[in-house]
Short mmCIF file of C-alpha atoms and ligand atoms in Angstrom, two decimals:
data_model
loop_
_atom_site.label_atom_id
_atom_site.label_comp_id
_atom_site.label_asym_id
_atom_site.label_seq_id
_atom_site.Cartn_x
_atom_site.Cartn_y
_atom_site.Cartn_z
CA MET A 24 38.90 -50.89 -69.80
CA PHE A 25 42.30 -50.23 -68.34
CA ASP A 26 45.12 -52.83 -68.12
CA LEU A 27 45.39 -52.49 -64.57
CA LEU A 28 44.11 -50.76 -61.57
CA ILE A 29 45.44 -49.98 -58.36
CA ARG A 30 42.70 -49.64 -55.82
CA ASN A 31 42.13 -48.41 -52.28
CA GLY A 32 45.87 -47.39 -51.67
CA THR A 33 47.08 -43.96 -50.47
CA VAL A 34 49.09 -42.21 -53.30
CA VAL A 35 52.07 -40.44 -52.22
CA THR A 36 53.58 -37.87 -54.53
CA ALA A 37 56.06 -35.01 -53.88
CA GLN A 38 52.86 -32.82 -53.56
CA GLY A 39 51.05 -34.78 -50.90
CA SER A 40 49.01 -37.91 -50.04
CA PHE A 41 45.82 -38.72 -51.72
CA PRO A 42 43.26 -41.42 -51.26
CA TRP A 43 43.30 -42.13 -54.97
CA ASP A 44 43.26 -45.12 -57.45
CA VAL A 45 45.75 -45.42 -60.35
CA ALA A 46 44.91 -46.78 -63.76
CA ILE A 47 47.48 -48.02 -66.18
CA GLN A 48 47.26 -48.42 -69.80
CA GLY A 49 50.03 -49.47 -72.24
CA GLY A 50 52.77 -49.07 -69.46
CA LYS A 51 51.85 -45.39 -68.47
CA ILE A 52 49.55 -44.07 -66.01
CA ALA A 53 46.29 -43.55 -67.62
CA ALA A 54 44.42 -41.85 -64.83
CA THR A 55 44.45 -41.08 -61.14
CA GLY A 56 41.22 -40.27 -59.15
CA PRO A 57 39.20 -40.88 -55.87
CA HIS A 58 38.75 -44.44 -54.88
CA GLY A 59 36.09 -46.21 -56.97
CA SER A 60 35.96 -43.54 -59.50
CA LEU A 61 38.15 -44.86 -62.39
CA GLY A 62 36.04 -47.87 -63.91
CA GLN A 63 37.10 -51.10 -64.85
CA ALA A 64 40.42 -53.07 -65.75
CA LYS A 65 41.51 -56.42 -66.68
CA GLU A 66 43.53 -56.69 -63.70
CA VAL A 67 43.13 -55.23 -60.16
CA LEU A 68 45.60 -54.75 -57.42
CA ASP A 69 44.30 -54.01 -54.07
CA ALA A 70 46.44 -51.47 -52.20
CA ALA A 71 44.44 -51.09 -49.00
CA GLY A 72 46.58 -50.11 -46.11
CA LYS A 73 49.51 -49.42 -48.41
CA LEU A 74 51.34 -46.45 -49.77
CA VAL A 75 51.41 -46.09 -53.53
CA LEU A 76 54.84 -44.29 -54.54
CA PRO A 77 56.36 -43.42 -57.61
CA GLY A 78 59.11 -45.82 -58.33
CA MET A 79 62.36 -44.95 -56.58
CA ILE A 80 65.20 -43.39 -58.71
CA ASP A 81 68.75 -44.01 -57.22
CA PRO A 82 71.02 -41.40 -59.08
CA HIS A 83 74.27 -42.55 -57.80
CA VAL A 84 75.23 -46.18 -57.93
CA HIS A 85 78.47 -48.10 -58.79
CA ILE A 86 77.73 -51.64 -60.34
CA HIS A 87 80.52 -54.17 -61.30
CA HIS A 88 83.16 -51.50 -60.04
CA PRO A 89 86.64 -52.59 -60.91
CA PHE A 90 88.95 -53.36 -57.92
CA LYS A 91 92.26 -54.96 -57.72
CA GLY A 92 92.02 -57.06 -60.90
CA GLY A 93 88.68 -58.04 -60.08
CA TYR A 94 85.14 -56.54 -59.68
CA SER A 95 82.65 -55.69 -56.71
CA ALA A 96 80.40 -58.43 -55.77
CA ASP A 97 77.26 -57.57 -57.70
CA ASP A 98 76.84 -57.53 -61.29
CA PHE A 99 74.22 -55.73 -63.66
CA ALA A 100 71.62 -58.33 -62.95
CA THR A 101 72.09 -59.11 -59.35
CA ALA A 102 72.54 -55.50 -58.44
CA THR A 103 69.48 -54.43 -60.19
CA ARG A 104 67.43 -57.17 -59.11
CA SER A 105 68.30 -56.37 -55.36
CA ALA A 106 67.59 -52.76 -56.10
CA ALA A 107 64.01 -53.64 -57.27
CA PHE A 108 63.41 -55.30 -53.80
CA GLY A 109 64.20 -52.06 -52.52
CA GLY A 110 61.58 -50.25 -54.61
CA VAL A 111 64.07 -48.82 -57.18
CA THR A 112 62.95 -48.81 -60.76
CA THR A 113 65.50 -46.66 -62.37
CA VAL A 114 69.29 -46.56 -61.54
CA CYS A 115 72.02 -43.97 -62.39
CA ASP A 116 75.31 -45.70 -62.98
CA PHE A 117 78.76 -44.33 -64.10
CA ALA A 118 80.31 -44.77 -67.46
CA ILE A 119 83.87 -44.19 -66.24
CA GLN A 120 86.69 -43.75 -68.77
CA TRP A 121 88.92 -46.62 -67.34
CA ASP A 122 90.45 -47.34 -70.41
CA LYS A 123 91.78 -43.99 -71.57
CA GLU A 124 92.19 -45.09 -74.93
CA LYS A 125 88.55 -45.20 -75.33
CA THR A 126 86.57 -41.88 -76.15
CA LEU A 127 83.96 -40.95 -73.61
CA ALA A 128 81.33 -41.82 -76.34
CA GLU A 129 82.72 -45.17 -76.61
CA THR A 130 82.83 -45.49 -72.85
CA CYS A 131 79.24 -44.54 -72.54
CA ALA A 132 78.35 -47.05 -75.57
CA LEU A 133 80.14 -49.85 -73.55
CA ARG A 134 78.25 -48.93 -70.38
CA ARG A 135 74.88 -49.21 -72.10
CA SER A 136 75.74 -52.73 -73.73
CA GLN A 137 76.84 -53.82 -70.18
CA PHE A 138 73.31 -53.14 -69.05
CA GLU A 139 71.36 -54.21 -71.87
CA GLY A 140 69.74 -57.60 -71.63
CA GLN A 141 70.97 -57.67 -67.93
CA SER A 142 69.29 -54.96 -65.93
CA TYR A 143 66.05 -55.61 -63.97
CA THR A 144 65.39 -51.54 -63.52
CA ASP A 145 65.50 -48.97 -66.22
CA PHE A 146 69.03 -47.46 -66.14
CA THR A 147 71.22 -44.52 -67.35
CA PHE A 148 74.55 -43.30 -66.31
CA HIS A 149 76.69 -40.23 -65.96
CA ALA A 150 79.59 -39.82 -68.24
CA CYS A 151 82.65 -39.95 -66.33
CA PRO A 152 85.93 -38.65 -67.96
CA THR A 153 89.26 -39.53 -66.54
CA ARG A 154 91.29 -37.49 -68.87
CA SER A 155 91.61 -33.79 -68.67
CA ASP A 156 92.43 -33.04 -72.41
CA PRO A 157 90.32 -30.50 -74.26
CA GLU A 158 89.24 -33.38 -76.70
CA THR A 159 87.66 -35.33 -73.99
CA VAL A 160 85.69 -32.32 -72.64
CA ALA A 161 84.54 -31.52 -76.18
CA GLU A 162 82.79 -34.67 -76.28
CA LEU A 163 80.41 -33.53 -73.77
CA PRO A 164 78.10 -31.44 -75.92
CA GLY A 165 77.40 -34.51 -78.17
CA LEU A 166 76.81 -36.68 -74.95
CA ILE A 167 74.26 -33.91 -73.76
CA ALA A 168 72.55 -33.97 -77.03
CA GLY A 169 72.53 -37.93 -77.10
CA GLY A 170 70.69 -38.46 -73.92
CA VAL A 171 73.55 -38.61 -71.34
CA PRO A 172 73.22 -34.95 -70.24
CA SER A 173 75.15 -35.24 -66.96
CA ALA A 174 78.73 -35.80 -66.25
CA LYS A 175 80.84 -36.67 -63.07
CA LEU A 176 84.34 -35.43 -62.66
CA TYR A 177 86.57 -36.60 -59.88
CA MET A 178 88.26 -33.75 -58.14
CA THR A 179 90.56 -36.36 -56.34
CA TYR A 180 92.08 -39.89 -56.88
CA SER A 181 95.11 -38.56 -58.71
CA ARG A 182 96.94 -41.78 -57.66
CA GLN A 183 94.41 -43.88 -59.10
CA ASP A 184 94.69 -41.83 -62.46
CA ARG A 185 91.04 -40.80 -62.22
CA MET A 186 91.29 -37.22 -61.34
CA SER A 187 90.20 -34.22 -63.67
CA ASP A 188 92.09 -30.99 -63.20
CA ASP A 189 90.57 -27.74 -62.55
CA ALA A 190 90.91 -26.66 -66.11
CA ALA A 191 88.87 -29.51 -67.15
CA LEU A 192 86.34 -28.73 -64.68
CA CYS A 193 85.83 -25.21 -65.72
CA GLU A 194 85.62 -26.30 -69.40
CA ALA A 195 83.09 -28.93 -68.44
CA LEU A 196 81.07 -26.23 -66.68
CA LYS A 197 81.34 -23.85 -69.58
CA VAL A 198 79.90 -26.37 -71.75
CA THR A 199 76.89 -26.66 -69.42
CA ALA A 200 76.54 -22.90 -69.40
CA ALA A 201 76.28 -22.93 -73.35
CA HIS A 202 74.33 -26.54 -73.75
CA GLY A 203 72.53 -27.20 -70.51
CA GLY A 204 73.27 -30.52 -68.85
CA LEU A 205 74.94 -30.89 -65.58
CA VAL A 206 78.67 -31.53 -64.07
CA GLY A 207 78.74 -33.45 -61.03
CA VAL A 208 81.70 -33.45 -58.91
CA HIS A 209 83.13 -35.91 -56.33
CA ALA A 210 84.32 -33.13 -54.15
CA GLU A 211 87.75 -33.82 -52.14
CA ASN A 212 90.99 -31.89 -52.14
CA ASP A 213 93.30 -34.07 -53.76
CA ALA A 214 96.51 -32.78 -52.44
CA MET A 215 95.14 -32.80 -48.91
CA CYS A 216 93.86 -36.37 -49.45
CA CYS A 217 97.40 -37.43 -50.59
CA TYR A 218 99.31 -35.09 -47.78
CA TYR A 219 97.11 -36.51 -44.83
CA SER A 220 97.17 -40.13 -45.88
CA ASP A 221 101.12 -39.89 -46.36
CA GLN A 222 101.43 -38.39 -42.80
CA TYR A 223 99.40 -40.95 -41.10
CA GLN A 224 101.03 -43.86 -42.97
CA ARG A 225 104.41 -42.65 -42.00
CA VAL A 226 103.54 -42.77 -38.27
CA GLY A 227 101.51 -46.09 -38.86
CA LYS A 228 98.08 -44.79 -37.85
CA THR A 229 96.30 -46.70 -40.66
CA SER A 230 93.55 -48.23 -38.55
CA PRO A 231 89.90 -47.26 -39.59
CA HIS A 232 89.75 -45.11 -36.60
CA TYR A 233 92.17 -42.53 -38.39
CA PHE A 234 90.12 -42.50 -41.63
CA PRO A 235 87.74 -39.86 -40.89
CA LEU A 236 90.53 -37.66 -39.38
CA CYS A 237 92.69 -38.05 -42.48
CA LYS A 238 89.89 -37.13 -44.81
CA HIS A 239 88.44 -34.58 -42.64
CA ASN A 240 85.54 -32.02 -43.21
CA LEU A 241 87.65 -29.44 -44.86
CA VAL A 242 89.19 -31.85 -47.25
CA GLU A 243 85.73 -31.96 -48.58
CA ALA A 244 84.69 -28.45 -47.82
CA GLU A 245 87.64 -26.98 -49.92
CA ALA A 246 86.78 -28.86 -53.02
CA VAL A 247 83.13 -28.05 -52.65
CA ASN A 248 84.07 -24.22 -52.42
CA ARG A 249 86.30 -24.48 -55.34
CA ALA A 250 83.78 -26.26 -57.49
CA ILE A 251 81.22 -23.59 -56.39
CA TYR A 252 83.57 -20.69 -57.43
CA LEU A 253 84.08 -22.34 -60.70
CA ALA A 254 80.47 -22.69 -61.41
CA LYS A 255 80.02 -19.13 -60.50
CA ALA A 256 82.98 -18.09 -62.85
CA THR A 257 81.60 -20.07 -65.73
CA GLY A 258 78.02 -19.72 -65.30
CA GLY A 259 77.91 -23.50 -65.36
CA ARG A 260 75.54 -25.98 -63.59
CA LEU A 261 77.02 -27.96 -60.87
CA TYR A 262 75.67 -30.93 -58.84
CA ILE A 263 77.61 -32.03 -55.64
CA PHE A 264 77.58 -35.82 -55.21
CA HIS A 265 77.64 -37.10 -51.59
CA LEU A 266 77.73 -33.84 -49.64
CA SER A 267 78.45 -35.10 -46.15
CA CYS A 268 79.47 -32.49 -43.60
CA ARG A 269 78.26 -29.12 -41.96
CA GLU A 270 81.10 -26.94 -43.72
CA SER A 271 79.94 -27.99 -47.31
CA LEU A 272 76.34 -27.41 -46.38
CA ASP A 273 77.16 -23.91 -45.32
CA LEU A 274 78.91 -23.11 -48.62
CA LEU A 275 75.95 -24.57 -50.50
CA ARG A 276 73.49 -22.40 -48.40
CA THR A 277 75.35 -19.24 -49.44
CA ALA A 278 75.70 -20.14 -53.03
CA ARG A 279 72.46 -21.09 -53.80
CA ALA A 280 71.29 -17.64 -51.96
CA GLU A 281 73.53 -15.86 -54.38
CA GLY A 282 71.86 -17.69 -57.33
CA VAL A 283 74.79 -20.03 -58.20
CA GLN A 284 73.29 -22.96 -60.22
CA VAL A 285 74.30 -25.56 -57.77
CA TYR A 286 72.46 -28.66 -56.38
CA ALA A 287 73.51 -31.31 -54.00
CA GLU A 288 72.73 -34.67 -52.78
CA THR A 289 73.62 -36.54 -49.66
CA CYS A 290 73.88 -40.31 -49.28
CA ILE A 291 71.47 -42.32 -47.01
CA HIS A 292 74.47 -43.48 -44.96
CA TYR A 293 75.66 -39.84 -44.03
CA LEU A 294 72.07 -39.38 -42.63
CA THR A 295 71.82 -42.69 -40.82
CA LEU A 296 75.51 -43.88 -39.63
CA ASP A 297 78.15 -41.80 -37.99
CA ASP A 298 82.19 -41.90 -37.64
CA THR A 299 81.84 -44.11 -34.28
CA TYR A 300 81.28 -46.96 -36.73
CA TYR A 301 85.07 -46.78 -37.42
CA ASP A 302 85.71 -47.66 -34.01
CA ARG A 303 84.05 -51.05 -34.13
CA PRO A 304 85.83 -54.42 -34.92
CA ASP A 305 84.22 -54.27 -38.46
CA GLY A 306 85.05 -50.65 -38.97
CA ALA A 307 86.92 -51.30 -42.16
CA GLN A 308 83.77 -52.36 -43.85
CA PHE A 309 82.43 -48.78 -43.42
CA ILE A 310 85.41 -46.96 -45.17
CA CYS A 311 83.88 -44.84 -48.11
CA SER A 312 84.55 -41.58 -49.45
CA PRO A 313 83.92 -38.94 -48.18
CA PRO A 314 83.90 -40.86 -44.71
CA LEU A 315 81.24 -41.14 -42.17
CA ARG A 316 80.96 -38.15 -40.14
CA SER A 317 80.45 -36.87 -36.62
CA LYS A 318 76.87 -36.92 -35.06
CA ALA A 319 76.79 -33.25 -35.07
CA ASP A 320 77.17 -33.29 -39.13
CA VAL A 321 74.60 -35.91 -39.15
CA GLU A 322 72.09 -33.51 -37.59
CA ALA A 323 73.53 -30.54 -39.65
CA LEU A 324 72.57 -32.85 -42.96
CA TRP A 325 68.97 -33.55 -41.44
CA GLU A 326 68.62 -29.76 -41.22
CA GLY A 327 70.07 -29.22 -44.62
CA VAL A 328 67.20 -31.96 -46.10
CA ARG A 329 64.73 -30.09 -44.11
CA GLU A 330 65.48 -26.74 -45.51
CA GLY A 331 65.46 -28.28 -49.25
CA LEU A 332 68.98 -27.29 -49.57
CA ILE A 333 69.80 -31.02 -50.13
CA GLY A 334 67.19 -32.23 -52.58
CA VAL A 335 68.47 -35.90 -53.27
CA VAL A 336 69.19 -38.87 -50.96
CA SER A 337 71.20 -41.37 -53.12
CA SER A 338 72.83 -44.54 -52.03
CA ASP A 339 76.55 -44.56 -53.71
CA HIS A 340 75.91 -48.00 -53.62
CA CYS A 341 79.34 -49.95 -54.37
CA GLY A 342 78.85 -53.51 -53.49
CA PHE A 343 82.06 -54.96 -52.38
CA SER A 344 82.02 -58.20 -50.44
CA LEU A 345 83.78 -58.92 -47.11
CA GLU A 346 86.48 -60.52 -48.85
CA ASN A 347 87.14 -57.36 -50.89
CA LYS A 348 86.95 -55.44 -47.97
CA ALA A 349 89.23 -57.66 -45.79
CA SER A 350 92.08 -57.28 -48.75
CA GLY A 351 92.83 -54.02 -47.27
CA CYS A 352 94.09 -55.73 -43.85
CA ASN A 353 92.33 -53.16 -41.78
CA ASP A 354 94.41 -50.41 -43.33
CA PHE A 355 92.36 -47.55 -44.73
CA THR A 356 94.82 -46.65 -47.30
CA ALA A 357 94.27 -50.20 -48.77
CA THR A 358 90.71 -50.98 -48.26
CA PRO A 359 88.10 -50.47 -51.07
CA ASN A 360 85.71 -47.42 -50.63
CA GLY A 361 82.10 -47.83 -50.75
CA LEU A 362 78.91 -49.18 -49.12
CA PRO A 363 76.02 -51.44 -50.52
CA GLY A 364 72.84 -49.55 -50.17
CA MET A 365 70.36 -49.59 -52.98
CA GLU A 366 68.19 -52.36 -51.45
CA THR A 367 67.90 -50.60 -48.20
CA ARG A 368 67.67 -47.04 -49.04
CA LEU A 369 63.98 -46.50 -48.98
CA ALA A 370 63.49 -48.26 -45.66
CA ALA A 371 66.29 -46.56 -44.11
CA LEU A 372 65.24 -43.11 -44.91
CA TYR A 373 61.59 -44.03 -44.09
CA THR A 374 62.73 -45.49 -40.75
CA TYR A 375 65.16 -42.56 -39.88
CA GLY A 376 63.35 -39.77 -41.71
CA VAL A 377 59.72 -40.23 -41.50
CA ARG A 378 59.03 -42.44 -38.64
CA THR A 379 61.08 -40.02 -36.55
CA GLY A 380 59.17 -36.97 -37.78
CA ARG A 381 62.33 -35.44 -39.26
CA ILE A 382 60.66 -35.35 -42.85
CA SER A 383 57.17 -35.94 -44.33
CA LEU A 384 56.19 -38.80 -46.76
CA PRO A 385 55.97 -36.35 -49.53
CA GLN A 386 59.51 -35.10 -48.86
CA LEU A 387 60.72 -38.67 -48.79
CA VAL A 388 59.23 -39.13 -52.53
CA ALA A 389 60.79 -35.85 -53.54
CA LEU A 390 64.13 -37.06 -52.17
CA LEU A 391 64.35 -40.37 -53.64
CA SER A 392 62.27 -40.13 -56.84
CA THR A 393 60.81 -36.92 -57.95
CA ASN A 394 63.99 -34.49 -57.44
CA PRO A 395 66.37 -37.01 -58.92
CA ALA A 396 63.85 -37.23 -62.18
CA ARG A 397 63.70 -33.32 -62.22
CA VAL A 398 67.60 -32.69 -61.82
CA PHE A 399 68.72 -35.47 -64.20
CA GLY A 400 66.13 -34.90 -66.98
CA MET A 401 63.77 -37.82 -66.47
CA TYR A 402 60.76 -35.88 -65.39
CA PRO A 403 57.82 -36.23 -66.08
CA HIS A 404 58.27 -39.65 -67.43
CA LYS A 405 59.70 -40.72 -64.15
CA GLY A 406 59.42 -39.38 -60.56
CA ASP A 407 55.85 -38.82 -60.30
CA ILE A 408 52.18 -40.40 -60.35
CA ARG A 409 50.36 -38.42 -63.06
CA PRO A 410 48.60 -39.25 -66.40
CA GLY A 411 51.25 -39.69 -69.16
CA SER A 412 54.27 -40.93 -66.77
CA ASP A 413 55.70 -44.37 -66.98
CA ALA A 414 53.76 -46.70 -64.57
CA ASP A 415 56.79 -47.16 -62.31
CA LEU A 416 55.14 -47.62 -58.91
CA VAL A 417 55.79 -49.11 -55.72
CA LEU A 418 53.32 -50.51 -52.96
CA PHE A 419 54.76 -49.70 -50.16
CA ASP A 420 53.71 -51.36 -46.68
CA PRO A 421 54.70 -48.65 -44.04
CA GLU A 422 53.95 -51.32 -40.96
CA ALA A 423 56.12 -54.08 -42.31
CA SER A 424 59.40 -54.28 -40.37
CA ALA A 425 62.40 -56.34 -40.52
CA VAL A 426 65.69 -56.93 -38.97
CA ILE A 427 68.43 -56.53 -41.59
CA SER A 428 70.96 -59.06 -42.36
CA PRO A 429 72.44 -60.20 -45.67
CA GLU A 430 70.29 -63.21 -45.47
CA ILE A 431 67.00 -61.49 -46.04
CA LEU A 432 68.18 -59.16 -48.69
CA HIS A 433 68.59 -60.17 -52.11
CA SER A 434 72.08 -59.17 -53.03
CA PRO A 435 75.28 -61.22 -53.46
CA VAL A 436 76.94 -58.71 -51.27
CA ASP A 437 77.69 -60.70 -47.99
CA TRP A 438 77.36 -57.91 -45.64
CA ASN A 439 75.14 -54.60 -44.80
CA PRO A 440 75.66 -51.75 -43.01
CA TYR A 441 72.23 -51.96 -41.48
CA ASP A 442 72.77 -55.45 -40.10
CA GLY A 443 70.79 -56.07 -36.84
CA GLN A 444 68.90 -53.05 -37.23
CA GLU A 445 65.15 -53.03 -37.57
CA LEU A 446 63.99 -51.13 -40.64
CA TYR A 447 60.65 -50.32 -41.33
CA GLY A 448 58.62 -50.32 -44.65
CA ARG A 449 58.85 -52.87 -47.49
CA ALA A 450 58.24 -52.39 -51.09
CA GLU A 451 55.87 -55.36 -51.62
CA THR A 452 55.12 -54.94 -55.30
CA VAL A 453 57.12 -52.99 -57.84
CA LEU A 454 55.99 -52.17 -61.25
CA LEU A 455 58.31 -50.94 -64.03
CA ARG A 456 56.30 -49.45 -66.94
CA GLY A 457 53.21 -51.30 -65.91
CA GLU A 458 55.00 -54.80 -65.47
CA ALA A 459 55.79 -56.24 -62.04
CA LEU A 460 59.28 -56.52 -61.25
CA ILE A 461 58.37 -57.69 -57.75
CA ARG A 462 54.99 -58.93 -56.59
CA ASP A 463 54.13 -59.67 -53.15
CA GLY A 464 57.61 -59.83 -52.05
CA VAL A 465 58.74 -62.12 -55.04
CA CYS A 466 60.56 -61.13 -58.04
CA CYS A 467 58.91 -62.09 -61.26
CA ALA A 468 60.62 -60.39 -63.87
CA ALA A 469 63.66 -61.50 -66.05
CA PRO A 470 67.24 -59.94 -66.70
CA GLY A 471 66.79 -57.24 -69.48
CA ALA A 472 63.22 -56.01 -68.28
CA GLY A 473 64.90 -52.76 -67.90
CA ARG A 474 65.75 -50.24 -70.48
CA PHE A 475 67.88 -47.39 -71.27
CA VAL A 476 66.45 -44.01 -70.30
CA GLU A 477 67.34 -41.12 -72.79
CA ARG A 478 67.42 -38.18 -70.68
CA ARG A 479 66.92 -34.45 -71.96
CA ALA A 480 69.05 -31.42 -70.96
CA GLU A 481 65.84 -29.27 -71.66
CA ASP A 482 63.95 -31.30 -68.84
CA MET A 483 66.66 -30.84 -66.31
CA ASP A 484 65.40 -28.53 -63.52
CA LEU A 485 67.67 -27.40 -60.65
CA ASN A 486 64.81 -25.30 -59.02
CA THR A 487 63.20 -28.03 -57.38
ZN1 ZN B 7 80.11 -42.77 -55.68
#
C-alpha cells in the first residue's frame, strides 16, 4: 500500500514522455509504471489530461535583496510561496557577503537561517564572496565539502563594492580543479561598464533607451571570454550565469568544443523579451543586467538552447516593486536591476518554447529541472521522476491559459514583465517530498515546509 498514487497522467522527464502512474512512499518516488499497473494507495490523485513533471528547480534567484537601505518586495516566505505556484520545488539563492567582516561560512549560515522556518520550497544557495583576499577564497574547499559546492563571483559592480578581481577568480577556479565544485560568474567587464556609464551620464543620455547601448554585447562577451580563458588556464569548472548574447554563445561553443569545463544558463527573459521594451513608457522596469538584447540575440539564444549549448533556463528573479524601480527616476544608472520571474518561468518557457515548437517537452524538463539538478549536485534526489528520487512533482495542465497580471499571481511584487500577455500551462498541483504545496491551484502548505538541500560536489555533472 503506497501513500499516494498519481494516476492516468503523462509523465515527462528529460528522457521522454510516458503514459505512467507514479507511486509515492515516505516522501520519495517508490515506483513508476504503465497506467493501472502499480497497485493500491491510501490516496489517489487523478492526473488524466495532465503532464506529470519533476519539480522545477530555479538555480538563480535573489530573495530579500538589499537596496537603498531596504529590501526588494518579497521575502523568504512570500517569494517561495509564489515560486511554488509556478511549479518550483527548489530554489538556489545567493549567500552574498554583504558584510565583509563576516566570513563566507558565516554568510552562508546566516542565509540558511533566513530561509529556515520561512521557505515553502526546498532551498540552497551559492556562496558569493565580495572580498578577493586569499583567506576568503581559502574558505571554498570547506564550503564544497559542507554542502555548498558552488560559488558565484561578480566580475563587475566595483562601484557597489561587490566585484571579485581576476586573481580571486583564478584562485577559485583552481580550487574547483582540485576539489570539484563550480565557480559561477556574473560576466560583465567592469571597466567598460563604468566607462560607458560615465560617458552616457556626461551627455545626459540616461533614459532606459540607452541602457542596452551602454552595457552592449561586447561588455558581456569580453568577460565571458576572460572567464573561459581563466578556466582553461586553471583547469577549473566554470558556470556562466545569465548568458544573454550571440557573441558569448560563440565563445561558449568554441570553448566547449575544446573541452573547457564550462556550462551556461540563460534566463527566461532573454528568450522572451527584447531591447525594444526599453522604449516603452515603463521601460525602466525592465532594467536588469545584462540588459535585454536585440531580437537577433533572442533568436541566437533559442538556437543555443536547441543545440544544447545552453543547458539551463533560470529566472534571475529579483522582486523589486514599482516604487523601488521608480526611485531611479527613469535614469538607468540609478534604477535597481532585476525582474521578477520565479512564478512565470515555467509557463513562459512552455508558451514561447514548447507551444511554438522551438523545444520539446523533455527539453523543457531538462532546462528547468534535470540539468539544474545535475549541474548543481542535486541529482538524482531532485530533477527526475524515478524510484528513489524525492517526490517533488508538478501536475501541469498544458491547456490552461491566463492573461498575466500581478493580481492573478501570488507575489507581493506589484508588476510583472508578462503583464497583459496570455501564457499557457498551469501548475495545478505541486508536491514537495510527497506533500502538497499547491493543490488544485490552492496553497496548502505553511512557511517552513522547505528544507535546506545539502549538495554534493561528487554529484555535479557538467556533461549534461
Ligand atoms: Zn542574478
